[in-house]
Short mmCIF file of C-alpha atoms in Angstrom, two decimals:
data_model
loop_
_atom_site.label_atom_id
_atom_site.label_comp_id
_atom_site.label_asym_id
_atom_site.label_seq_id
_atom_site.Cartn_x
_atom_site.Cartn_y
_atom_site.Cartn_z
CA MET A 227 61.54 -154.60 102.71
CA PHE A 228 61.05 -157.90 100.90
CA LYS A 229 62.99 -160.78 102.45
CA LYS A 230 62.20 -163.75 100.19
CA ALA A 231 61.33 -164.30 96.54
CA LEU A 232 59.52 -167.15 94.80
CA PRO A 233 59.72 -167.35 90.98
CA PHE A 234 56.73 -168.55 89.01
CA PHE A 235 55.94 -169.06 85.34
CA ILE A 236 52.95 -167.83 83.36
CA HIS A 237 52.00 -169.99 80.36
CA VAL A 238 49.56 -168.18 78.08
CA ILE A 239 46.72 -170.49 77.01
CA THR A 240 44.52 -168.00 75.11
CA PRO A 241 45.69 -164.68 73.58
CA LEU A 242 46.31 -162.12 76.31
CA HIS A 243 45.76 -158.36 76.23
CA ALA A 244 47.48 -156.47 79.04
CA GLY A 245 46.91 -153.05 77.55
CA THR A 246 48.31 -149.55 77.84
CA GLY A 247 45.17 -147.72 76.70
CA GLN A 248 44.88 -145.93 73.37
CA GLU A 249 48.00 -144.72 71.57
CA LEU A 250 48.77 -142.81 68.38
CA GLY A 251 50.22 -145.84 66.61
CA ILE A 252 49.05 -148.34 64.02
CA VAL A 253 47.31 -150.42 66.72
CA ASP A 254 44.55 -148.66 68.65
CA LEU A 255 44.94 -150.80 71.79
CA PRO A 256 48.56 -152.03 72.08
CA ILE A 257 49.95 -154.36 74.73
CA GLN A 258 52.31 -153.30 77.51
CA ARG A 259 55.99 -153.20 76.58
CA GLU A 260 59.23 -152.33 78.27
CA ARG A 261 60.29 -148.81 77.38
CA HIS A 262 63.99 -149.56 76.84
CA THR A 263 63.68 -152.86 74.93
CA GLY A 264 60.19 -152.93 73.46
CA PHE A 265 59.76 -156.48 74.79
CA PRO A 266 56.21 -157.40 75.89
CA LYS A 267 55.47 -157.51 79.62
CA ILE A 268 52.62 -157.54 82.14
CA GLU A 269 52.77 -154.73 84.68
CA ALA A 270 53.14 -155.94 88.26
CA SER A 271 50.10 -153.91 89.34
CA GLY A 272 47.84 -155.70 86.86
CA LEU A 273 49.28 -159.09 87.75
CA LYS A 274 48.81 -158.45 91.47
CA GLY A 275 45.23 -157.27 90.96
CA SER A 276 44.34 -160.37 88.94
CA ILE A 277 45.83 -162.68 91.57
CA ARG A 278 44.08 -160.82 94.39
CA GLU A 279 40.74 -161.20 92.61
CA VAL A 280 41.22 -164.96 92.39
CA PHE A 281 42.02 -165.15 96.11
CA GLU A 282 38.94 -163.09 96.98
CA GLU A 283 36.69 -165.50 95.08
CA ASN A 284 38.11 -168.71 96.62
CA ASN A 285 36.49 -169.84 99.88
CA LYS A 286 38.60 -172.99 100.20
CA LYS A 287 40.18 -173.54 103.62
CA VAL A 288 43.95 -174.01 103.76
CA LYS A 289 46.46 -174.61 106.53
CA VAL A 290 49.24 -172.05 106.93
CA GLY A 291 51.76 -173.08 109.56
CA ASN A 292 49.62 -174.37 112.42
CA LYS A 293 46.53 -172.28 111.64
CA GLU A 294 43.64 -172.81 109.24
CA VAL A 295 42.01 -170.00 107.26
CA SER A 296 39.76 -169.46 104.24
CA ILE A 297 41.66 -168.17 101.22
CA ASN A 298 39.17 -165.31 100.84
CA ASP A 299 39.36 -164.24 104.49
CA LYS A 300 39.28 -160.43 104.26
CA ILE A 301 41.68 -159.75 107.12
CA THR A 302 44.25 -162.15 105.68
CA ILE A 303 43.88 -160.77 102.16
CA ASP A 304 44.33 -157.20 103.40
CA LEU A 305 47.47 -158.23 105.28
CA ILE A 306 48.84 -159.99 102.19
CA PHE A 307 47.81 -157.65 99.36
CA GLY A 308 47.19 -154.44 101.29
CA PRO A 309 43.84 -152.81 102.16
CA GLU A 310 41.83 -151.34 99.28
CA ALA A 311 39.69 -148.82 101.16
CA GLU A 312 42.50 -147.06 103.00
CA VAL A 313 46.28 -146.95 102.86
CA SER A 314 46.95 -147.81 106.50
CA HIS A 315 49.71 -150.31 105.71
CA ALA A 316 51.37 -152.00 102.75
CA GLY A 317 50.73 -155.59 101.76
CA ALA A 318 53.29 -158.24 102.68
CA LEU A 319 53.22 -159.78 99.20
CA GLY A 320 54.51 -158.03 96.08
CA PHE A 321 55.24 -158.98 92.50
CA THR A 322 57.68 -158.01 89.78
CA ASP A 323 56.58 -157.28 86.22
CA ALA A 324 55.97 -160.49 84.28
CA ARG A 325 58.77 -160.65 81.72
CA ILE A 326 58.89 -162.69 78.56
CA LEU A 327 61.01 -165.84 78.36
CA LEU A 328 59.72 -167.71 75.28
CA PHE A 329 57.72 -166.28 72.38
CA PRO A 330 55.89 -168.48 69.81
CA VAL A 331 56.51 -167.86 66.11
CA LYS A 332 55.05 -169.71 63.12
CA SER A 333 57.51 -172.30 61.79
CA MET A 334 57.58 -174.03 58.41
CA LYS A 335 58.20 -177.30 60.25
CA GLY A 336 56.72 -178.26 63.61
CA VAL A 337 53.89 -175.67 63.41
CA PHE A 338 55.59 -173.12 65.67
CA ALA A 339 58.87 -172.45 67.45
CA HIS A 340 59.56 -171.02 70.89
CA ILE A 341 62.11 -168.26 70.37
CA THR A 342 64.30 -166.50 72.91
CA CYS A 343 67.61 -164.61 72.79
CA PRO A 344 70.82 -164.13 74.82
CA GLU A 345 69.57 -160.89 76.41
CA ILE A 346 66.41 -162.60 77.67
CA LEU A 347 68.38 -165.55 79.03
CA LYS A 348 70.87 -163.23 80.73
CA ARG A 349 68.10 -161.28 82.47
CA PHE A 350 66.35 -164.49 83.49
CA LYS A 351 69.54 -165.82 85.09
CA GLU A 352 70.14 -162.50 86.90
CA GLU A 353 66.63 -162.43 88.35
CA MET A 354 66.82 -166.05 89.48
CA THR A 355 70.14 -165.24 91.18
CA ILE A 356 68.50 -162.30 92.96
CA ALA A 357 65.78 -164.71 94.11
CA GLY A 358 68.46 -167.06 95.47
CA LYS A 359 67.76 -169.77 92.90
CA GLU A 360 70.20 -171.80 90.83
CA ILE A 361 69.37 -173.11 87.37
CA LYS A 362 70.52 -176.72 87.47
CA ILE A 363 69.27 -180.15 86.50
CA ASN A 364 70.20 -183.40 88.27
CA GLU A 365 72.64 -181.38 90.41
CA GLN A 366 74.39 -180.15 87.23
CA LYS A 367 74.53 -176.37 86.97
CA ILE A 368 73.45 -175.05 83.58
CA ASN A 369 75.76 -172.47 82.02
CA ILE A 370 73.23 -169.99 80.61
CA ASP A 371 76.06 -167.68 79.49
CA ALA A 372 77.37 -170.41 77.18
CA ILE A 373 74.16 -170.48 75.12
CA PRO A 374 74.87 -168.44 71.96
CA GLU A 375 72.53 -166.84 69.46
CA ASN A 376 71.37 -168.93 66.50
CA SER A 377 71.44 -172.19 68.45
CA TYR A 378 69.12 -175.13 69.08
CA PRO A 379 69.21 -178.05 71.57
CA GLU A 380 71.38 -181.08 70.83
CA ASN A 381 68.43 -183.31 70.02
CA ASP A 382 67.35 -182.61 66.42
CA PRO A 383 64.16 -180.71 67.29
CA GLU A 384 61.10 -180.98 65.08
CA ILE A 385 61.46 -177.39 63.82
CA LEU A 386 64.86 -178.11 62.26
CA VAL A 387 65.33 -178.26 58.46
CA SER A 388 68.94 -179.22 57.60
CA ASN A 389 70.49 -177.10 60.37
CA LYS A 390 68.10 -174.27 59.58
CA VAL A 391 64.86 -173.01 61.04
CA ILE A 392 62.32 -171.19 58.88
CA LEU A 393 60.23 -168.79 60.95
CA GLU A 394 57.50 -166.83 59.17
CA GLU A 395 59.31 -166.09 55.85
CA TYR A 396 62.80 -165.87 57.35
CA THR A 397 65.53 -168.54 57.36
CA PHE A 398 68.10 -168.83 60.14
CA GLU A 399 71.16 -171.07 60.18
CA VAL A 400 71.52 -172.59 63.65
CA GLU A 401 74.00 -174.79 65.51
CA PRO A 402 73.43 -177.41 68.23
CA ASN A 403 74.25 -176.48 71.83
CA LYS A 404 74.38 -178.85 74.81
CA ASP A 405 73.68 -176.16 77.42
CA LEU A 406 70.50 -175.19 75.58
CA LYS A 407 69.45 -178.84 75.67
CA LEU A 408 69.95 -178.89 79.45
CA PHE A 409 68.07 -175.61 79.82
CA ALA A 410 65.18 -176.89 77.69
CA ASP A 411 64.93 -180.06 79.79
CA TRP A 412 65.03 -177.94 82.96
CA LEU A 413 62.18 -175.77 81.66
CA VAL A 414 60.08 -178.89 81.07
CA GLN A 415 60.52 -179.81 84.74
CA LYS A 416 59.60 -176.32 85.89
CA THR A 417 56.68 -175.60 83.54
CA ASP A 418 55.32 -179.01 82.43
CA ILE A 419 55.45 -177.79 78.81
CA GLU A 420 56.71 -181.02 77.28
CA GLU A 421 57.36 -179.72 73.75
CA ILE A 422 59.94 -177.07 74.69
CA PRO A 423 63.02 -179.19 73.76
CA GLN A 424 61.48 -179.79 70.33
CA LYS A 425 60.62 -176.16 69.68
CA ILE A 426 63.09 -173.85 71.43
CA VAL A 427 65.59 -171.84 69.40
CA VAL A 428 67.83 -168.94 70.41
CA LEU A 429 67.95 -166.06 67.93
CA SER A 430 69.97 -162.85 68.05
CA ASP A 431 68.68 -160.06 70.28
CA ASP A 432 67.75 -157.95 67.24
CA ASP A 433 65.89 -160.78 65.50
CA PHE A 434 64.00 -161.56 68.70
CA LYS A 435 63.05 -157.90 69.09
CA ASP A 436 61.70 -157.81 65.54
CA PHE A 437 59.55 -160.90 66.07
CA VAL A 438 58.01 -159.71 69.34
CA HIS A 439 57.11 -156.46 67.59
CA LEU A 440 55.82 -157.90 64.33
CA SER A 441 54.41 -161.32 65.25
CA THR A 442 51.94 -160.52 68.02
CA GLU A 443 48.25 -161.04 67.23
CA VAL A 444 46.42 -157.92 66.06
CA ILE A 445 42.65 -158.35 65.87
CA THR A 446 40.16 -155.95 64.33
CA ARG A 447 37.12 -155.47 66.56
CA ILE A 448 33.76 -154.06 65.50
CA LYS A 449 30.33 -153.39 66.97
CA ILE A 450 27.23 -153.97 64.86
CA ASP A 451 24.40 -151.45 64.94
CA ASN A 452 21.28 -153.55 65.63
CA ALA A 453 19.08 -151.13 63.67
CA THR A 454 21.10 -151.20 60.44
CA GLY A 455 23.06 -154.45 60.67
CA THR A 456 26.24 -152.55 59.77
CA VAL A 457 29.27 -151.45 61.74
CA GLN A 458 28.38 -148.76 64.24
CA THR A 459 30.09 -145.42 63.60
CA GLY A 460 33.34 -145.14 65.54
CA ALA A 461 33.16 -148.74 66.72
CA LEU A 462 35.95 -150.22 64.60
CA PHE A 463 39.32 -150.61 66.30
CA THR A 464 42.37 -152.86 66.42
CA GLU A 465 43.62 -154.65 69.52
CA GLU A 466 46.97 -156.35 70.14
CA PHE A 467 47.42 -159.63 72.00
CA LEU A 468 50.28 -161.75 73.28
CA PRO A 469 49.81 -165.02 71.38
CA ALA A 470 48.92 -168.32 73.01
CA GLU A 471 51.96 -170.42 74.04
CA THR A 472 53.94 -167.37 75.20
CA LEU A 473 55.88 -168.11 78.40
CA LEU A 474 56.54 -165.37 80.95
CA TYR A 475 57.94 -165.34 84.47
CA SER A 476 57.62 -163.20 87.58
CA LEU A 477 58.76 -163.14 91.20
CA ALA A 478 56.45 -163.22 94.20
CA LEU A 479 58.14 -161.09 96.88
CA ALA A 480 57.39 -161.66 100.56
CA SER A 481 58.06 -159.42 103.55
CA PRO A 482 57.04 -159.57 107.22
CA ILE A 483 53.51 -158.37 108.03
CA PHE A 484 53.33 -154.57 108.26
CA LYS A 485 51.67 -154.51 111.67
CA GLU A 486 53.40 -153.80 114.98
CA LYS A 487 50.95 -155.48 117.36
CA PRO A 488 51.04 -159.30 117.27
CA GLU A 489 47.25 -159.53 117.68
CA GLU A 490 46.82 -157.56 114.43
CA LYS A 491 48.85 -160.02 112.36
CA GLY A 492 46.06 -162.60 112.07
CA ILE A 493 47.15 -166.09 111.06
CA PHE A 494 50.71 -164.86 110.58
CA ASN A 495 51.18 -164.40 114.33
CA GLN A 496 52.75 -167.77 115.07
CA ASP A 497 55.52 -168.01 117.66
CA GLY A 498 58.79 -169.33 116.31
CA LYS A 499 57.72 -169.15 112.65
CA ASP A 500 59.14 -166.82 110.00
CA GLU A 501 56.41 -164.43 108.85
CA THR A 502 57.81 -164.24 105.32
CA GLU A 503 57.70 -168.04 105.04
CA LEU A 504 54.07 -167.99 106.21
CA VAL A 505 53.25 -165.29 103.63
CA LEU A 506 54.71 -167.44 100.84
CA ALA A 507 52.97 -170.51 102.26
CA PHE A 508 49.62 -168.72 102.01
CA PHE A 509 50.40 -167.65 98.43
CA LYS A 510 51.37 -171.21 97.48
CA ALA A 511 48.24 -172.65 99.08
CA GLY A 512 45.88 -170.18 97.47
CA ARG A 513 47.46 -169.49 94.12
CA PRO A 514 45.39 -170.61 91.15
CA GLU A 515 46.65 -173.14 88.65
CA VAL A 516 44.57 -171.48 85.93
CA MET A 517 43.42 -167.86 85.98
CA GLN A 518 42.55 -164.90 83.76
CA ILE A 519 44.77 -161.84 83.26
CA GLY A 520 44.11 -158.69 81.24
CA GLY A 521 41.16 -157.53 79.19
CA ASP A 522 38.42 -159.24 77.18
CA ALA A 523 37.65 -161.87 79.81
CA THR A 524 34.10 -162.28 78.47
CA ILE A 525 35.40 -163.47 75.09
CA GLY A 526 37.82 -165.99 76.55
CA LYS A 527 41.03 -163.99 76.34
CA GLY A 528 43.84 -163.99 78.88
CA ILE A 529 43.53 -167.53 80.24
CA VAL A 530 46.91 -168.55 81.68
CA ARG A 531 48.40 -171.43 83.64
CA ILE A 532 50.50 -170.58 86.71
CA LYS A 533 53.41 -172.83 87.67
CA LEU A 534 55.44 -172.14 90.80
CA TRP A 535 59.16 -172.82 91.10
CA GLU A 536 59.14 -176.20 92.83
CA GLY A 537 62.12 -177.23 94.92
CA SER A 538 62.17 -180.90 93.98
CA HIS A 539 64.10 -180.23 90.77
CA GLU A 540 66.60 -177.70 92.12
#
């Protein structure tokens, strides 16, 4: 049973394809989506596998509690993520699906906007509450529930055109909201994405759903036949990507080590120290700032920046 949770943010730097395999739709290789909302996501299993791979390739030494260990130490990785060869015990570190928080959409002014909606904000608040975290800035609690649809921060953002925002070919009348301004400033502290207060806008749930369905990147891929110089038969397909500048979030979930004998717990066997805290300490020490998630790694897709929830701004 997981005892502690640590939120972290995933800022997409290059278009990301976390795929579902082939489907009988318009797009041959669509991205993963929630069944009940259609909102994009990254499955926890894929996220965990990508993070594990980064840990396995990092031989840096870190201190966890009062013990030092290499990040790629096999015993430690098996205790944290679970063994791959056999299912003798579960890993002490789990993850939730990465859910969307902000989605970039082309804007007539300011290049692009970061859109979200009340349903997304509600879910984000609920998950942070489950993790034991409060959304507040300078000791002032931010009232997420008071942020309505069709609103923008109280700071005349660069995407604004006479109290309107024009996204793709659609115009939305919007009103200023002080709680959204506080939330945008809080997100800057948590993610280091400085332009959020200038670009964030809250749309209705339905409008948000339409944009995340219709404004993803869909790329046509081909393979050239070297003998003829033309497209190889059967090698033309379309692939969907989450666009760059998307912001997602997930929870890292820590539990005690699933071993009964103290000598089998490796570096996590430290008298007087909470095993779950040591598990999270190892994750914090080894987590990458930049990593790759999803397919098409060899053509530069799926580069993301990871930002942990830091306590200094709580």
